[in-house]
Amino acid sequence: MEMKAPRGTHDIMPDQSGAWQIVEEMIRRRCRSNGFDEIRTPIFEQTGVFARGVGDTTDIVQKEMYTFEDKGGRSMTLRPENTAGVVRAFLEHRLYAGPMPVKLYYLSAPMFRYENPQSGRYRQFHQFGVEVFGAPDASCDAEVIALAWGLLKDLGVEKLALHINSIGCPKCRAAYQEMLKAHFNAHLDELCETCHDRLERNPLRILDCKIDADKPFMKEAPHIIDHLCEECQTHLENLKKYLATAGIPYTIDPMIVRGLDYYTKTVFEIVSEDIGAQGTVCGGGRYDGLMRLMGGPELPGVGFAFGMERLLMVMDALGIMPEDDNTTDVYIASMPEEEARQAAFRLCLAMRAEGLRADVDHVQRSLKAQMKYAGKSNVHLMIVIGQDELETGKITVRDMRTKEERQTTMDAAVGTVLSMAEGEE
Ligand code: HAM
């Protein structure tokens, strides 16, 4: 057996994780300032959570779920998305009994979809997402969009487009579904096999079919945005006003239907042209019927999810990938004799207690080899503990960049290092 990560998965290696952490920290800061609290839910749920929540005519449920039977004979599924799981947790913990709205976020949460792996499309990927429960107004749609947009600004990502659409509510959708059926019935022999099934059960899903996407009859299909009821129309008009107030440019894209069944009214995507076909960095929308569908009270919801890998790919393509500072503040080299190693170790722990990134030798290198190692590694300050230092307690801190040296003592070394480390900032 070849020891390789499973197809469609990837390791986030130490030279990449620093950038992830910086982006994650910016996301956390923005969520906090926007009044969102973090939620962490299990990476697997009972299959019914997704089958019911996401919808059993979607590609995700029909083709992409990692479903397995556990040892107790229960059907479980690795989460393909997080909205249904967050709704499940919201209901289970009765958060609906408290004040509304409830604003939640999840960060770098792993998701699993059995898709055809390609650039930007993985079988395990990570999402940052937000969900707001209990806020029916279009101002809240604008609020979550503004969060996503503001975050992209924070990160320096400028070249993105916001596409919005409305897919109506069960009221206006029923009549529209009939129009769609009539349209696609006229093209029966051109529809793929899965779409034949969708035609009866959920014709809206045909608009999201990856196989039929480029066939001409798709472009001629009626758009739901032209057939909205008054309430949905007003909601859309209000959203446009709020987006204008927030100064967020958008395009109305009647082709966006999204790949999940729970949406009502607003749907949106933020797209980058910099990373090719898988350019949708963020997708979301309103889902006013999901809570009820999952056995809870009649409470509206709205949210989005970013693909973290895609976000970082865009940043990489734009040359704005954040660089992690992995400088070792101080490296304490010592003679290989035990007494010197002990002194270096003690000093190292004292430095770390002050928050400095400090290191010592653990592989019994000679003093010369340690100094060479420090010279080659990203070390800012170096201390050498040799015979003289042990005998006198006096040591020298050397700045590896400026070559400045300062004399100090073992006892005062932490203070000296702190001031030299800060001095450079
Ligand atoms: P989604 O559009 O299925 O929506 O996924 C959101 C984002 O996750 C996509 O825009 C994309 O950036 C990323 N993504 C999806 N699949 C993959 C994949 N196979 N590989 C890499 N990245 C991927 C949802 O998941 C909804 N739960 C979003 C939502 C939250 N709507 C309301 N609240």
Coordinates of C-alpha atoms and ligand atoms in Angstrom, one line a residue:
M1 CA 0.0 0.0 0.0
E2 CA 1.3 3.4 -1.0
M3 CA 1.2 5.8 2.0
K4 CA -0.6 8.8 0.3
A5 CA -3.3 11.1 1.5
P6 CA -6.7 10.0 0.0
R7 CA -7.5 11.4 -3.4
G8 CA -9.1 14.9 -3.2
T9 CA -7.7 15.6 0.3
H10 CA -4.6 17.6 1.1
D11 CA -2.2 18.3 3.9
I12 CA -1.8 21.8 5.2
M13 CA 1.9 21.8 5.8
P14 CA 3.9 24.0 8.2
D15 CA 4.9 26.4 5.5
Q16 CA 1.2 27.0 4.7
S17 CA -0.5 26.9 8.1
G18 CA 0.9 30.3 9.1
A19 CA -1.1 31.9 6.3
W20 CA -4.2 30.0 7.4
Q21 CA -3.8 31.2 11.0
I22 CA -3.4 34.8 9.9
V23 CA -6.5 34.6 7.7
E24 CA -8.4 32.8 10.5
E25 CA -7.5 35.5 13.0
M26 CA -8.8 38.2 10.7
I27 CA -12.0 36.3 10.3
R28 CA -12.4 35.8 14.0
R29 CA -11.9 39.5 14.6
R30 CA -14.5 40.5 12.0
C31 CA -17.0 38.0 13.3
R32 CA -16.5 39.2 16.9
S33 CA -17.0 42.9 15.9
N34 CA -20.1 41.9 13.9
G35 CA -21.6 40.2 17.0
F36 CA -21.2 36.6 15.9
D37 CA -20.3 33.7 18.3
E38 CA -18.5 30.6 17.3
I39 CA -20.2 27.2 17.1
R40 CA -18.5 23.8 16.6
T41 CA -20.6 20.9 15.6
P42 CA -19.6 17.2 15.0
I43 CA -18.1 16.4 11.6
F44 CA -20.7 13.6 11.2
E45 CA -24.4 13.6 11.8
Q46 CA -27.3 11.2 11.3
T47 CA -27.8 11.0 7.5
G48 CA -31.3 12.3 7.9
V49 CA -30.0 15.7 9.0
F50 CA -28.5 16.3 5.5
A51 CA -31.0 14.2 3.4
R52 CA -33.8 16.3 4.8
G53 CA -32.0 19.6 5.3
V54 CA -30.0 19.8 2.0
G55 CA -32.7 18.0 0.0
D56 CA -32.7 14.5 -1.5
T57 CA -32.8 15.7 -5.1
T58 CA -29.5 17.7 -4.8
D59 CA -26.2 16.4 -6.3
I60 CA -24.8 16.6 -2.7
V61 CA -27.3 14.1 -1.3
Q62 CA -27.7 11.9 -4.4
K63 CA -24.0 11.6 -5.4
E64 CA -21.6 13.2 -3.0
M65 CA -22.1 12.2 0.6
Y66 CA -19.8 10.0 2.6
T67 CA -22.4 7.8 4.2
F68 CA -21.6 4.8 6.4
E69 CA -23.3 2.6 8.9
D70 CA -21.8 2.8 12.3
K71 CA -21.2 -0.3 14.5
G72 CA -24.7 0.2 16.0
G73 CA -26.3 0.0 12.5
R74 CA -27.1 3.7 12.3
S75 CA -26.7 5.6 9.1
M76 CA -24.2 8.4 9.5
T77 CA -22.8 11.0 7.1
L78 CA -19.6 13.0 7.1
R79 CA -21.0 16.6 6.8
P80 CA -21.0 17.8 3.3
E81 CA -22.0 21.3 4.5
N82 CA -22.7 22.9 7.9
T83 CA -26.0 24.8 7.7
A84 CA -28.1 21.7 8.5
G85 CA -25.8 20.6 11.4
V86 CA -25.9 24.1 12.9
V87 CA -29.7 24.2 12.6
R88 CA -29.8 20.7 14.3
A89 CA -27.6 22.1 17.2
F90 CA -29.7 25.2 17.4
L91 CA -32.9 23.1 17.8
E92 CA -31.3 20.5 20.1
H93 CA -30.0 23.2 22.5
R94 CA -33.3 25.2 22.3
L95 CA -31.6 28.4 21.4
Y96 CA -34.9 29.5 19.9
A97 CA -36.2 30.0 23.4
G98 CA -33.7 33.0 23.9
P99 CA -33.6 36.4 22.3
M100 CA -33.4 36.7 18.5
P101 CA -31.5 36.9 16.3
V102 CA -28.9 34.3 17.1
K103 CA -25.7 34.9 15.1
L104 CA -23.2 32.1 14.8
Y105 CA -20.1 31.3 12.8
Y106 CA -17.8 28.3 12.2
L107 CA -14.2 28.5 11.0
S108 CA -12.0 26.2 9.0
A109 CA -14.6 23.5 9.6
P110 CA -13.8 20.4 7.5
M111 CA -16.5 19.3 5.0
F112 CA -16.6 16.2 2.9
R113 CA -18.0 15.7 -0.6
Y114 CA -17.3 12.9 -3.0
E115 CA -16.6 15.1 -6.0
N116 CA -14.3 14.8 -9.0
P117 CA -11.2 16.4 -7.6
Q118 CA -9.6 19.2 -9.5
S119 CA -8.0 22.6 -8.7
G120 CA -10.2 24.2 -6.1
R121 CA -12.5 21.2 -5.8
Y122 CA -11.7 18.7 -3.1
R123 CA -13.2 15.8 -1.2
Q124 CA -12.2 17.2 2.1
F125 CA -12.2 21.0 2.2
H126 CA -12.7 23.7 4.9
Q127 CA -15.4 26.3 5.3
F128 CA -15.8 29.5 7.2
G129 CA -19.5 30.2 7.4
V130 CA -22.1 32.3 9.3
E131 CA -25.7 31.5 10.1
V132 CA -28.2 34.1 11.5
F133 CA -31.5 32.7 12.9
G134 CA -34.7 34.6 13.6
A135 CA -34.2 37.7 11.4
P136 CA -36.7 37.9 8.5
D137 CA -35.7 41.3 7.2
A138 CA -33.6 41.9 4.1
S139 CA -31.3 44.1 6.2
C140 CA -30.0 40.8 7.6
D141 CA -29.2 39.4 4.1
A142 CA -27.3 42.6 3.6
E143 CA -25.6 42.3 6.9
V144 CA -24.1 38.8 6.1
I145 CA -23.1 39.9 2.6
A146 CA -21.5 43.0 4.1
L147 CA -19.6 40.8 6.6
A148 CA -18.3 38.6 3.7
W149 CA -17.4 41.7 1.6
G150 CA -15.7 43.5 4.5
L151 CA -13.7 40.5 5.3
L152 CA -12.4 40.3 1.7
K153 CA -11.5 44.0 2.0
D154 CA -9.6 43.3 5.2
L155 CA -7.7 40.6 3.4
G156 CA -6.9 42.9 0.5
V157 CA -8.9 40.8 -2.0
E158 CA -10.3 43.4 -4.5
K159 CA -11.1 41.7 -7.7
L160 CA -14.3 39.9 -6.9
A161 CA -17.9 40.1 -8.0
L162 CA -21.1 39.7 -6.0
H163 CA -23.9 37.9 -7.9
I164 CA -27.4 37.9 -6.3
N165 CA -30.7 36.4 -7.2
S166 CA -34.0 35.6 -5.6
I167 CA -35.5 32.1 -5.9
G168 CA -38.7 33.0 -4.3
C169 CA -40.7 31.2 -1.6
P170 CA -42.9 28.1 -1.8
K171 CA -45.8 30.4 -2.7
C172 CA -44.4 31.8 -5.9
R173 CA -42.2 28.8 -6.6
A174 CA -45.1 26.4 -7.1
A175 CA -46.4 28.3 -10.2
Y176 CA -42.8 28.8 -11.5
Q177 CA -42.0 25.0 -11.1
E178 CA -45.0 24.3 -13.4
M179 CA -43.6 26.7 -16.0
L180 CA -40.2 25.1 -15.7
K181 CA -41.7 21.6 -16.1
A182 CA -43.5 22.7 -19.3
H183 CA -40.2 24.2 -20.7
F184 CA -38.1 21.1 -19.9
N185 CA -40.8 18.7 -21.1
A186 CA -40.3 20.1 -24.5
H187 CA -36.6 19.1 -24.3
L188 CA -37.1 15.7 -22.7
D189 CA -34.7 13.8 -25.0
E190 CA -31.9 16.3 -24.3
L191 CA -32.1 16.0 -20.5
C192 CA -29.6 13.8 -18.7
E193 CA -30.8 10.8 -16.8
T194 CA -30.7 12.5 -13.3
C195 CA -32.7 15.4 -14.7
H196 CA -35.5 13.2 -15.9
D197 CA -36.0 12.3 -12.2
R198 CA -35.6 15.9 -11.2
L199 CA -38.3 17.0 -13.7
E200 CA -40.9 15.3 -11.6
R201 CA -39.5 15.8 -8.1
N202 CA -37.8 19.2 -8.3
P203 CA -37.4 20.9 -11.7
L204 CA -35.5 23.8 -10.2
R205 CA -32.6 21.5 -9.6
I206 CA -32.3 21.0 -13.4
L207 CA -31.0 24.6 -13.6
D208 CA -28.1 23.5 -11.4
C209 CA -27.2 20.4 -13.4
K210 CA -23.5 20.1 -14.1
I211 CA -24.1 17.8 -17.1
D212 CA -26.8 19.8 -18.9
A213 CA -25.3 23.2 -17.9
D214 CA -24.2 24.3 -21.4
K215 CA -27.1 23.0 -23.4
P216 CA -29.0 25.8 -25.3
F217 CA -32.4 24.9 -23.7
M218 CA -31.0 25.9 -20.3
K219 CA -30.4 29.5 -21.4
E220 CA -34.0 29.6 -22.7
A221 CA -35.5 28.4 -19.4
P222 CA -37.8 31.0 -17.6
H223 CA -36.2 32.8 -14.7
I224 CA -37.9 32.7 -11.3
I225 CA -36.8 36.3 -10.7
D226 CA -39.4 37.4 -13.3
H227 CA -42.1 35.5 -11.5
L228 CA -41.7 36.5 -7.8
C229 CA -44.7 37.1 -5.5
E230 CA -45.1 40.6 -4.1
E231 CA -43.4 39.7 -0.8
C232 CA -40.4 38.2 -2.4
Q233 CA -40.2 41.1 -4.9
T234 CA -40.2 43.6 -2.0
H235 CA -37.6 41.6 -0.1
L236 CA -35.3 41.8 -3.2
E237 CA -35.9 45.5 -3.7
N238 CA -35.1 46.1 0.0
L239 CA -31.9 44.0 -0.2
K240 CA -30.8 46.1 -3.2
K241 CA -31.4 49.3 -1.2
Y242 CA -29.4 48.0 1.8
L243 CA -26.5 46.9 -0.5
A244 CA -26.5 50.4 -2.0
T245 CA -26.4 51.8 1.5
A246 CA -23.4 49.5 2.3
G247 CA -21.7 50.6 -0.9
I248 CA -21.5 47.0 -2.1
P249 CA -21.7 46.6 -5.9
Y250 CA -23.6 43.6 -7.2
T251 CA -25.0 42.0 -10.4
I252 CA -28.4 40.3 -10.6
D253 CA -27.7 36.8 -12.0
P254 CA -31.0 35.0 -12.7
M255 CA -29.0 31.7 -13.3
I256 CA -28.0 31.3 -9.6
V257 CA -30.1 28.7 -8.0
R258 CA -27.5 27.2 -5.7
G259 CA -26.9 23.4 -5.2
L260 CA -28.9 23.1 -1.9
D261 CA -32.7 22.8 -1.6
Y262 CA -33.2 24.9 1.5
Y263 CA -33.0 28.3 0.0
T264 CA -35.8 30.8 -0.2
K265 CA -35.7 34.4 -1.5
T266 CA -32.1 35.7 -1.6
V267 CA -29.3 33.6 -2.9
F268 CA -25.8 35.0 -3.7
E269 CA -22.3 34.0 -4.7
I270 CA -19.0 35.9 -4.6
V271 CA -16.9 34.9 -7.6
S272 CA -13.3 35.4 -8.5
E273 CA -12.0 35.2 -12.1
D274 CA -8.5 34.6 -10.9
I275 CA -8.7 30.9 -10.0
G276 CA -10.4 29.4 -13.1
A277 CA -13.5 27.3 -13.2
Q278 CA -13.9 26.8 -9.5
G279 CA -14.1 30.6 -8.9
T280 CA -17.0 30.7 -6.4
V281 CA -15.3 31.7 -3.2
C282 CA -18.4 32.2 -1.1
G283 CA -22.0 31.1 -1.5
G284 CA -25.1 31.6 0.6
G285 CA -28.6 32.8 1.0
R286 CA -31.8 32.8 3.0
Y287 CA -33.5 29.7 4.1
D288 CA -36.7 30.6 5.9
G289 CA -38.3 27.1 5.7
L290 CA -35.4 25.0 6.9
M291 CA -36.0 25.2 10.7
R292 CA -39.6 24.1 10.2
L293 CA -38.5 21.3 7.8
M294 CA -36.1 20.0 10.5
G295 CA -38.9 19.8 13.1
G296 CA -38.3 23.2 14.8
P297 CA -40.3 26.4 15.0
E298 CA -41.1 28.7 12.1
L299 CA -37.9 30.8 12.3
P300 CA -36.1 32.3 9.3
G301 CA -32.4 31.9 8.6
V302 CA -29.7 33.4 6.4
G303 CA -26.0 32.7 6.0
F304 CA -23.1 31.9 3.8
A305 CA -20.0 29.7 3.6
F306 CA -16.5 30.5 2.2
G307 CA -14.3 27.7 0.8
M308 CA -11.1 28.4 2.8
E309 CA -8.9 26.7 0.2
R310 CA -10.5 28.8 -2.6
L311 CA -10.1 32.0 -0.6
L312 CA -6.4 31.3 0.0
M313 CA -6.0 30.3 -3.7
V314 CA -7.4 33.7 -4.7
M315 CA -5.1 35.4 -2.3
D316 CA -2.2 33.4 -3.7
A317 CA -3.1 34.3 -7.3
L318 CA -3.3 38.0 -6.4
G319 CA 0.1 37.8 -4.7
I320 CA -1.4 38.8 -1.3
M321 CA -0.9 35.6 0.6
P322 CA 0.0 36.7 4.2
E323 CA 3.4 35.8 5.3
D324 CA 3.8 34.2 8.7
D325 CA 6.7 35.4 10.8
N326 CA 8.3 32.2 12.1
T327 CA 11.5 34.0 13.3
T328 CA 13.1 32.4 16.3
D329 CA 13.5 35.4 18.7
V330 CA 16.4 33.8 20.5
Y331 CA 18.5 30.7 20.0
I332 CA 20.6 29.6 22.9
A333 CA 23.6 27.6 21.8
S334 CA 25.6 25.7 24.4
M335 CA 28.6 23.4 24.7
P336 CA 27.5 19.8 24.5
E337 CA 28.4 19.2 28.2
E338 CA 25.5 18.5 30.5
E339 CA 26.0 21.6 32.8
A340 CA 25.9 24.0 29.8
R341 CA 22.9 22.2 28.3
Q342 CA 21.0 22.5 31.6
A343 CA 21.8 26.3 31.8
A344 CA 20.7 26.8 28.2
F345 CA 17.5 24.8 28.8
R346 CA 16.7 26.9 31.9
L347 CA 17.3 30.1 30.0
C348 CA 15.2 28.9 27.1
L349 CA 12.2 28.2 29.4
A350 CA 12.6 31.6 31.1
M351 CA 12.5 33.3 27.6
R352 CA 9.4 31.3 26.6
A353 CA 7.7 32.3 29.8
E354 CA 8.0 35.9 28.6
G355 CA 6.3 35.0 25.3
L356 CA 9.5 34.9 23.2
R357 CA 10.0 32.2 20.6
A358 CA 13.1 30.5 22.0
D359 CA 15.0 27.3 21.1
V360 CA 17.9 25.2 22.3
D361 CA 19.8 22.3 20.7
H362 CA 18.3 18.8 21.2
V363 CA 20.4 16.8 18.9
Q364 CA 23.8 17.1 20.7
R365 CA 25.4 19.2 18.0
S366 CA 28.8 20.7 18.7
L367 CA 28.8 24.4 19.6
K368 CA 30.2 25.2 16.2
A369 CA 27.4 23.3 14.5
Q370 CA 24.8 25.0 16.6
M371 CA 26.1 28.4 15.6
K372 CA 26.1 27.4 12.0
Y373 CA 22.5 26.1 12.4
A374 CA 21.4 29.4 14.0
G375 CA 23.1 31.3 11.1
K376 CA 21.2 29.4 8.5
S377 CA 17.9 29.3 10.3
N378 CA 15.6 32.3 10.8
V379 CA 17.1 33.3 14.2
H380 CA 17.1 36.9 15.4
L381 CA 19.2 36.8 18.5
M382 CA 21.7 34.3 19.7
I383 CA 23.3 33.5 23.1
V384 CA 26.3 31.2 23.4
I385 CA 26.9 29.3 26.7
G386 CA 30.5 28.1 26.9
Q387 CA 32.9 27.5 29.7
D388 CA 33.5 31.3 30.4
E389 CA 29.8 32.0 30.6
L390 CA 29.2 29.1 33.0
E391 CA 32.0 30.3 35.3
T392 CA 31.3 34.0 35.3
G393 CA 27.5 34.1 34.7
K394 CA 28.2 36.8 32.1
I395 CA 26.8 36.3 28.6
T396 CA 26.6 38.0 25.3
V397 CA 23.4 38.5 23.2
R398 CA 24.2 38.8 19.5
D399 CA 21.9 40.2 16.9
M400 CA 22.3 37.9 13.9
R401 CA 21.0 40.6 11.5
T402 CA 22.8 43.8 12.7
K403 CA 25.7 42.0 14.4
E404 CA 25.2 44.2 17.4
E405 CA 26.3 42.6 20.7
R406 CA 25.2 43.4 24.2
Q407 CA 26.8 42.1 27.4
T408 CA 24.5 40.9 30.2
T409 CA 24.2 38.2 32.9
M410 CA 22.3 35.0 33.1
D411 CA 19.9 36.6 35.5
A412 CA 19.3 39.7 33.4
A413 CA 19.3 37.9 30.0
V414 CA 15.6 37.8 29.6
G415 CA 15.3 41.6 30.0
T416 CA 18.1 42.2 27.6
V417 CA 16.7 39.8 25.0
L418 CA 13.2 41.4 25.4
S419 CA 14.5 44.9 24.8
M420 CA 16.7 43.8 21.8
A421 CA 13.8 41.8 20.3
E422 CA 11.4 44.7 20.7
G423 CA 14.0 47.3 19.5
E424 CA 13.8 46.0 16.0
E425 CA 10.1 46.3 15.6
Ligands
HAM1 P1 -21.9 25.7 -1.0 O1 -22.1 26.7 -2.1 O2 -22.2 24.3 -1.3 O3 -22.8 26.3 0.2 O4 -20.4 25.8 -0.4 C1 -19.9 27.1 0.0 C2 -18.5 27.3 -0.6 O5 -17.7 26.1 -0.2 C3 -18.4 27.3 -2.1 O6 -18.7 28.6 -2.6 C4 -16.9 26.9 -2.3 O7 -16.1 28.0 -2.1 C5 -16.7 25.9 -1.1 N1 -16.7 24.6 -1.6 C6 -17.8 23.8 -1.9 N2 -17.5 22.6 -2.4 C7 -16.2 22.5 -2.4 C8 -15.2 21.5 -2.7 N3 -15.6 20.3 -3.1 N4 -13.9 21.8 -2.6 C9 -13.5 23.1 -2.2 N5 -14.4 24.1 -1.8 C10 -15.7 23.8 -1.9 C11 -22.9 25.7 1.4 O8 -22.2 24.8 1.8 C12 -23.9 26.3 2.3 N6 -24.0 25.6 3.5 C13 -23.6 27.8 2.5 C14 -24.6 28.5 3.4 C15 -24.5 28.8 4.7 N7 -25.8 28.9 3.0 C16 -26.4 29.5 4.0 N8 -25.7 29.4 5.1

